[in-house]
Amino acid sequence: MAKLTYLSHSGWLIQNETHQIAIDPFLTGNELAKRKPEEIKAKYIIVTHAHGDHIGDSIPIAKANNGTIITNFEIANYCSAQGANVHPMHIGGAHQFPFGRVKLTPAWHGSSFPDGSYGGTPAGCLVTIDGKTVYHTGDTGLFMDMKLIGEMDTIDVMLVNIGDNFTMGIDDAVKAVEFVQPKLVIPMHYKTFDIIDVDPQEFIEKVKAKGFATHLMKVDETFVF
Ligand code: NI
Ligand code: MN
């Protein structure tokens, strides 16, 4: 059985008895995060885009665990130059890893590194583990092709950004959920900074009213899916 743990912001751990995968582990400089990078034991780290609140502590975590960063080609090159193991992919591509399948999906956003380096195009990701598929939207605006993501794969859990300003806000995120038709939806990317301080309860109510199952995660909460 696979479990999801919320690291705060867009950061997650997905794990089963054998494997631990981190997504966008942004802990250092994140006031909501409860864990330190040293506490993350992940052999695989998926990075959706190069912004500081997503690449976060990925490189030190990868190095400390002899782990592999799974990300787009440009971010992979950057991380490799910093001494991390990488597996480069790109949007639309899927690959079977020891823990399961990862596919990179489109995201409408930016992807430069904090130092200004080019980070390719931003992505979301599908992670399939123990027969269940999680869709992490990355940072994105609403786009119609989310319908295709829901048509091509059954989405068991959708992790969706709701914080507005830089990404979809609540109403666009509700529409995204209608496009994807996940079995369960969990909001993310809110409250970390003043400018994305939206009320997740409003999203929960609106998405429930559309008939979707939803769950509001506390930081460090773990959920079996
Ligand atoms: Ni971003
Ligand atoms: Mn972000």
mmCIF file of C-alpha atoms and ligand atoms in Angstrom:
data_model
loop_
_atom_site.group_PDB
_atom_site.id
_atom_site.type_symbol
_atom_site.label_atom_id
_atom_site.label_comp_id
_atom_site.label_asym_id
_atom_site.label_seq_id
_atom_site.Cartn_x
_atom_site.Cartn_y
_atom_site.Cartn_z
ATOM 1 C CA MET A 1 0.000 0.000 0.000
ATOM 2 C CA ALA A 2 1.321 3.393 -0.953
ATOM 3 C CA LYS A 3 1.266 6.393 1.358
ATOM 4 C CA LEU A 4 1.406 10.122 0.734
ATOM 5 C CA THR A 5 2.973 12.523 3.219
ATOM 6 C CA TYR A 6 2.556 16.287 2.882
ATOM 7 C CA LEU A 7 5.827 18.164 3.390
ATOM 8 C CA SER A 8 3.963 21.498 2.901
ATOM 9 C CA HIS A 9 3.733 23.808 -0.135
ATOM 10 C CA SER A 10 4.082 21.506 -3.190
ATOM 11 C CA GLY A 11 6.307 19.011 -1.390
ATOM 12 C CA TRP A 12 5.311 15.375 -0.966
ATOM 13 C CA LEU A 13 6.675 11.992 -0.085
ATOM 14 C CA ILE A 14 5.226 8.933 -1.778
ATOM 15 C CA GLN A 15 6.284 5.671 -0.215
ATOM 16 C CA ASN A 16 5.501 2.002 0.081
ATOM 17 C CA GLU A 17 7.309 -0.796 1.926
ATOM 18 C CA THR A 18 10.269 -0.628 -0.470
ATOM 19 C CA HIS A 19 10.492 2.791 -2.036
ATOM 20 C CA GLN A 20 10.475 6.425 -1.013
ATOM 21 C CA ILE A 21 10.021 9.165 -3.590
ATOM 22 C CA ALA A 22 10.048 12.895 -2.853
ATOM 23 C CA ILE A 23 8.364 15.495 -5.055
ATOM 24 C CA ASP A 24 9.454 19.162 -4.918
ATOM 25 C CA PRO A 25 11.027 18.962 -1.432
ATOM 26 C CA PHE A 26 11.237 22.646 -0.461
ATOM 27 C CA LEU A 27 12.118 22.675 3.251
ATOM 28 C CA THR A 28 14.968 25.137 3.870
ATOM 29 C CA GLY A 29 13.515 28.648 4.122
ATOM 30 C CA ASN A 30 9.947 27.304 4.229
ATOM 31 C CA GLU A 31 8.239 28.366 7.467
ATOM 32 C CA LEU A 32 5.466 25.792 7.072
ATOM 33 C CA ALA A 33 7.802 22.800 6.715
ATOM 34 C CA LYS A 34 8.340 20.627 9.777
ATOM 35 C CA ARG A 35 11.082 18.359 8.479
ATOM 36 C CA LYS A 36 14.698 19.095 7.774
ATOM 37 C CA PRO A 37 16.296 17.973 4.503
ATOM 38 C CA GLU A 38 18.438 15.464 6.462
ATOM 39 C CA GLU A 39 15.245 13.698 7.551
ATOM 40 C CA ILE A 40 14.186 12.954 3.987
ATOM 41 C CA LYS A 41 15.353 9.490 2.964
ATOM 42 C CA ALA A 42 14.376 9.337 -0.678
ATOM 43 C CA LYS A 43 16.091 7.382 -3.438
ATOM 44 C CA TYR A 44 14.174 9.331 -6.063
ATOM 45 C CA ILE A 45 13.376 13.027 -6.123
ATOM 46 C CA ILE A 46 10.994 14.384 -8.746
ATOM 47 C CA VAL A 47 11.379 18.098 -9.531
ATOM 48 C CA THR A 48 8.559 19.767 -11.502
ATOM 49 C CA HIS A 49 10.413 22.998 -12.275
ATOM 50 C CA ALA A 50 13.459 25.029 -11.287
ATOM 51 C CA HIS A 51 11.852 27.733 -9.109
ATOM 52 C CA GLY A 52 13.365 27.825 -5.630
ATOM 53 C CA ASP A 53 10.144 26.720 -3.932
ATOM 54 C CA HIS A 54 10.230 23.484 -5.990
ATOM 55 C CA ILE A 55 13.862 22.500 -6.602
ATOM 56 C CA GLY A 56 14.260 23.406 -2.920
ATOM 57 C CA ASP A 57 16.540 20.913 -1.176
ATOM 58 C CA SER A 58 16.470 18.355 -3.996
ATOM 59 C CA ILE A 59 20.192 18.408 -4.739
ATOM 60 C CA PRO A 60 21.407 17.925 -1.129
ATOM 61 C CA ILE A 61 18.746 15.254 -0.535
ATOM 62 C CA ALA A 62 19.813 13.389 -3.676
ATOM 63 C CA LYS A 63 23.468 13.555 -2.690
ATOM 64 C CA ALA A 64 22.869 12.482 0.914
ATOM 65 C CA ASN A 65 20.856 9.414 -0.162
ATOM 66 C CA ASN A 66 22.776 8.542 -3.317
ATOM 67 C CA GLY A 67 19.414 9.228 -4.892
ATOM 68 C CA THR A 68 18.392 10.170 -8.413
ATOM 69 C CA ILE A 69 16.677 13.388 -9.456
ATOM 70 C CA ILE A 70 13.947 12.789 -12.034
ATOM 71 C CA THR A 71 13.188 15.987 -13.921
ATOM 72 C CA ASN A 72 13.268 17.691 -17.302
ATOM 73 C CA PHE A 73 16.438 17.586 -19.401
ATOM 74 C CA GLU A 74 17.583 21.126 -18.571
ATOM 75 C CA ILE A 75 17.132 20.814 -14.804
ATOM 76 C CA ALA A 76 18.783 17.386 -14.954
ATOM 77 C CA ASN A 77 21.851 18.899 -16.627
ATOM 78 C CA TYR A 78 22.035 21.611 -13.960
ATOM 79 C CA CYS A 79 21.728 19.100 -11.093
ATOM 80 C CA SER A 80 24.235 16.750 -12.718
ATOM 81 C CA ALA A 81 26.753 19.607 -12.940
ATOM 82 C CA GLN A 82 26.257 20.050 -9.171
ATOM 83 C CA GLY A 83 27.169 16.402 -8.615
ATOM 84 C CA ALA A 84 23.742 14.768 -8.279
ATOM 85 C CA ASN A 85 22.596 11.591 -10.055
ATOM 86 C CA VAL A 86 19.868 12.412 -12.531
ATOM 87 C CA HIS A 87 17.347 10.829 -14.850
ATOM 88 C CA PRO A 88 16.378 13.352 -17.532
ATOM 89 C CA MET A 89 12.919 13.194 -19.087
ATOM 90 C CA HIS A 90 10.640 15.623 -20.852
ATOM 91 C CA ILE A 91 7.010 16.519 -21.223
ATOM 92 C CA GLY A 92 4.899 13.729 -22.667
ATOM 93 C CA GLY A 93 7.520 11.105 -21.878
ATOM 94 C CA ALA A 94 7.026 8.272 -19.410
ATOM 95 C CA HIS A 95 9.568 5.885 -17.906
ATOM 96 C CA GLN A 96 9.332 2.774 -15.763
ATOM 97 C CA PHE A 97 11.444 3.097 -12.598
ATOM 98 C CA PRO A 98 11.974 0.366 -9.943
ATOM 99 C CA PHE A 99 9.106 1.880 -7.896
ATOM 100 C CA GLY A 100 6.725 2.494 -10.800
ATOM 101 C CA ARG A 101 6.013 4.800 -13.693
ATOM 102 C CA VAL A 102 6.631 8.529 -14.001
ATOM 103 C CA LYS A 103 5.242 10.636 -16.814
ATOM 104 C CA LEU A 104 5.882 14.361 -17.188
ATOM 105 C CA THR A 105 2.823 16.422 -18.064
ATOM 106 C CA PRO A 106 2.539 19.992 -19.354
ATOM 107 C CA ALA A 107 2.301 22.974 -17.011
ATOM 108 C CA TRP A 108 1.814 26.640 -17.933
ATOM 109 C CA HIS A 109 4.367 28.475 -15.830
ATOM 110 C CA GLY A 110 8.072 29.456 -15.777
ATOM 111 C CA SER A 111 11.132 27.439 -14.796
ATOM 112 C CA SER A 112 14.258 29.540 -14.265
ATOM 113 C CA PHE A 113 16.581 28.685 -11.359
ATOM 114 C CA PRO A 114 17.009 31.117 -8.463
ATOM 115 C CA ASP A 115 20.400 32.043 -9.994
ATOM 116 C CA GLY A 116 18.746 32.823 -13.340
ATOM 117 C CA SER A 117 19.882 29.649 -15.140
ATOM 118 C CA TYR A 118 17.511 28.199 -17.710
ATOM 119 C CA GLY A 119 15.348 25.439 -16.304
ATOM 120 C CA GLY A 120 13.556 24.276 -19.448
ATOM 121 C CA THR A 121 9.783 24.112 -19.508
ATOM 122 C CA PRO A 122 7.894 23.487 -16.276
ATOM 123 C CA ALA A 123 6.026 20.225 -15.806
ATOM 124 C CA GLY A 124 3.557 18.325 -13.718
ATOM 125 C CA CYS A 125 3.937 14.607 -13.169
ATOM 126 C CA LEU A 126 2.023 11.378 -12.990
ATOM 127 C CA VAL A 127 3.442 8.837 -10.551
ATOM 128 C CA THR A 128 2.063 5.305 -10.652
ATOM 129 C CA ILE A 129 2.971 3.087 -7.721
ATOM 130 C CA ASP A 130 1.277 -0.112 -6.478
ATOM 131 C CA GLY A 131 -1.328 0.276 -9.199
ATOM 132 C CA LYS A 132 -2.401 3.778 -8.106
ATOM 133 C CA THR A 133 -1.713 6.995 -9.993
ATOM 134 C CA VAL A 134 -1.023 10.374 -8.418
ATOM 135 C CA TYR A 135 -1.184 13.515 -10.578
ATOM 136 C CA HIS A 136 0.906 16.410 -9.206
ATOM 137 C CA THR A 137 0.018 19.454 -11.297
ATOM 138 C CA GLY A 138 3.295 21.295 -10.663
ATOM 139 C CA ASP A 139 2.775 25.050 -10.774
ATOM 140 C CA THR A 140 0.343 25.831 -13.548
ATOM 141 C CA GLY A 141 -2.499 27.877 -14.868
ATOM 142 C CA LEU A 142 -5.647 26.116 -15.983
ATOM 143 C CA PHE A 143 -5.437 24.415 -19.375
ATOM 144 C CA MET A 144 -7.936 22.433 -21.382
ATOM 145 C CA ASP A 145 -5.498 19.557 -22.046
ATOM 146 C CA MET A 146 -5.902 18.507 -18.416
ATOM 147 C CA LYS A 147 -8.917 16.666 -19.846
ATOM 148 C CA LEU A 148 -6.519 14.448 -21.809
ATOM 149 C CA ILE A 149 -4.544 13.658 -18.654
ATOM 150 C CA GLY A 150 -7.763 12.404 -17.040
ATOM 151 C CA GLU A 151 -8.738 10.471 -20.163
ATOM 152 C CA MET A 152 -5.397 8.711 -20.645
ATOM 153 C CA ASP A 153 -4.928 7.615 -17.030
ATOM 154 C CA THR A 154 -7.288 6.966 -14.145
ATOM 155 C CA ILE A 155 -6.176 9.506 -11.550
ATOM 156 C CA ASP A 156 -6.515 8.172 -8.018
ATOM 157 C CA VAL A 157 -5.181 11.308 -6.325
ATOM 158 C CA MET A 158 -4.834 14.784 -7.831
ATOM 159 C CA LEU A 159 -2.540 17.204 -6.009
ATOM 160 C CA VAL A 160 -3.635 20.599 -7.273
ATOM 161 C CA ASN A 161 -2.256 24.092 -6.749
ATOM 162 C CA ILE A 162 -4.881 26.579 -5.510
ATOM 163 C CA GLY A 163 -2.828 29.559 -4.272
ATOM 164 C CA ASP A 164 -3.608 32.007 -7.107
ATOM 165 C CA ASN A 165 -1.291 34.823 -8.250
ATOM 166 C CA PHE A 166 1.464 32.516 -9.603
ATOM 167 C CA THR A 167 -0.802 29.556 -10.443
ATOM 168 C CA MET A 168 -4.453 28.608 -10.637
ATOM 169 C CA GLY A 169 -6.605 30.052 -7.898
ATOM 170 C CA ILE A 170 -9.511 28.244 -6.274
ATOM 171 C CA ASP A 171 -12.117 28.563 -9.032
ATOM 172 C CA ASP A 172 -9.695 27.580 -11.795
ATOM 173 C CA ALA A 173 -8.507 24.656 -9.670
ATOM 174 C CA VAL A 174 -12.108 23.461 -9.276
ATOM 175 C CA LYS A 175 -12.444 23.534 -13.071
ATOM 176 C CA ALA A 176 -9.148 21.612 -13.359
ATOM 177 C CA VAL A 177 -10.594 18.916 -11.095
ATOM 178 C CA GLU A 178 -13.666 18.690 -13.341
ATOM 179 C CA PHE A 179 -11.342 18.210 -16.339
ATOM 180 C CA VAL A 180 -9.220 15.501 -14.680
ATOM 181 C CA GLN A 181 -11.995 13.634 -12.788
ATOM 182 C CA PRO A 182 -9.767 12.261 -10.017
ATOM 183 C CA LYS A 183 -11.044 9.858 -7.382
ATOM 184 C CA LEU A 184 -9.645 12.147 -4.686
ATOM 185 C CA VAL A 185 -8.337 15.713 -4.811
ATOM 186 C CA ILE A 186 -5.937 17.374 -2.357
ATOM 187 C CA PRO A 187 -5.057 21.099 -2.521
ATOM 188 C CA MET A 188 -1.474 22.400 -2.297
ATOM 189 C CA HIS A 189 0.652 25.511 -2.952
ATOM 190 C CA TYR A 190 -1.191 27.892 -0.595
ATOM 191 C CA LYS A 191 -0.400 29.874 2.583
ATOM 192 C CA THR A 192 3.390 29.472 2.298
ATOM 193 C CA PHE A 193 3.763 33.119 1.289
ATOM 194 C CA ASP A 194 1.411 36.044 1.960
ATOM 195 C CA ILE A 195 0.670 36.391 -1.738
ATOM 196 C CA ILE A 196 -0.751 32.836 -1.965
ATOM 197 C CA ASP A 197 -2.608 32.926 1.362
ATOM 198 C CA VAL A 198 -5.960 31.605 0.130
ATOM 199 C CA ASP A 199 -8.415 29.632 2.268
ATOM 200 C CA PRO A 200 -8.195 25.921 1.352
ATOM 201 C CA GLN A 201 -11.540 25.319 3.055
ATOM 202 C CA GLU A 202 -13.199 27.375 0.311
ATOM 203 C CA PHE A 203 -11.684 25.034 -2.284
ATOM 204 C CA ILE A 204 -12.755 21.982 -0.281
ATOM 205 C CA GLU A 205 -16.371 23.205 -0.127
ATOM 206 C CA LYS A 206 -16.508 24.105 -3.819
ATOM 207 C CA VAL A 207 -15.007 20.836 -5.000
ATOM 208 C CA LYS A 208 -17.266 18.805 -2.701
ATOM 209 C CA ALA A 209 -20.267 20.655 -4.147
ATOM 210 C CA LYS A 210 -19.196 19.316 -7.561
ATOM 211 C CA GLY A 211 -19.296 15.769 -6.186
ATOM 212 C CA PHE A 212 -15.571 15.075 -5.718
ATOM 213 C CA ALA A 213 -13.933 13.408 -2.748
ATOM 214 C CA THR A 214 -11.354 15.676 -1.177
ATOM 215 C CA HIS A 215 -9.022 15.828 1.768
ATOM 216 C CA LEU A 216 -7.197 18.739 3.373
ATOM 217 C CA MET A 217 -3.737 17.606 4.463
ATOM 218 C CA LYS A 218 -1.989 18.965 7.517
ATOM 219 C CA VAL A 219 1.761 19.419 7.237
ATOM 220 C CA ASP A 220 3.477 16.090 7.933
ATOM 221 C CA GLU A 221 0.182 14.193 7.761
ATOM 222 C CA THR A 222 0.374 10.793 6.061
ATOM 223 C CA PHE A 223 -2.450 9.344 4.039
ATOM 224 C CA VAL A 224 -2.836 5.816 2.599
ATOM 225 C CA PHE A 225 -4.255 5.833 -0.917
HETATM 226 NI NI NI B 1 6.910 28.073 -9.706
HETATM 227 MN MN MN B 2 5.721 27.575 -6.799
#
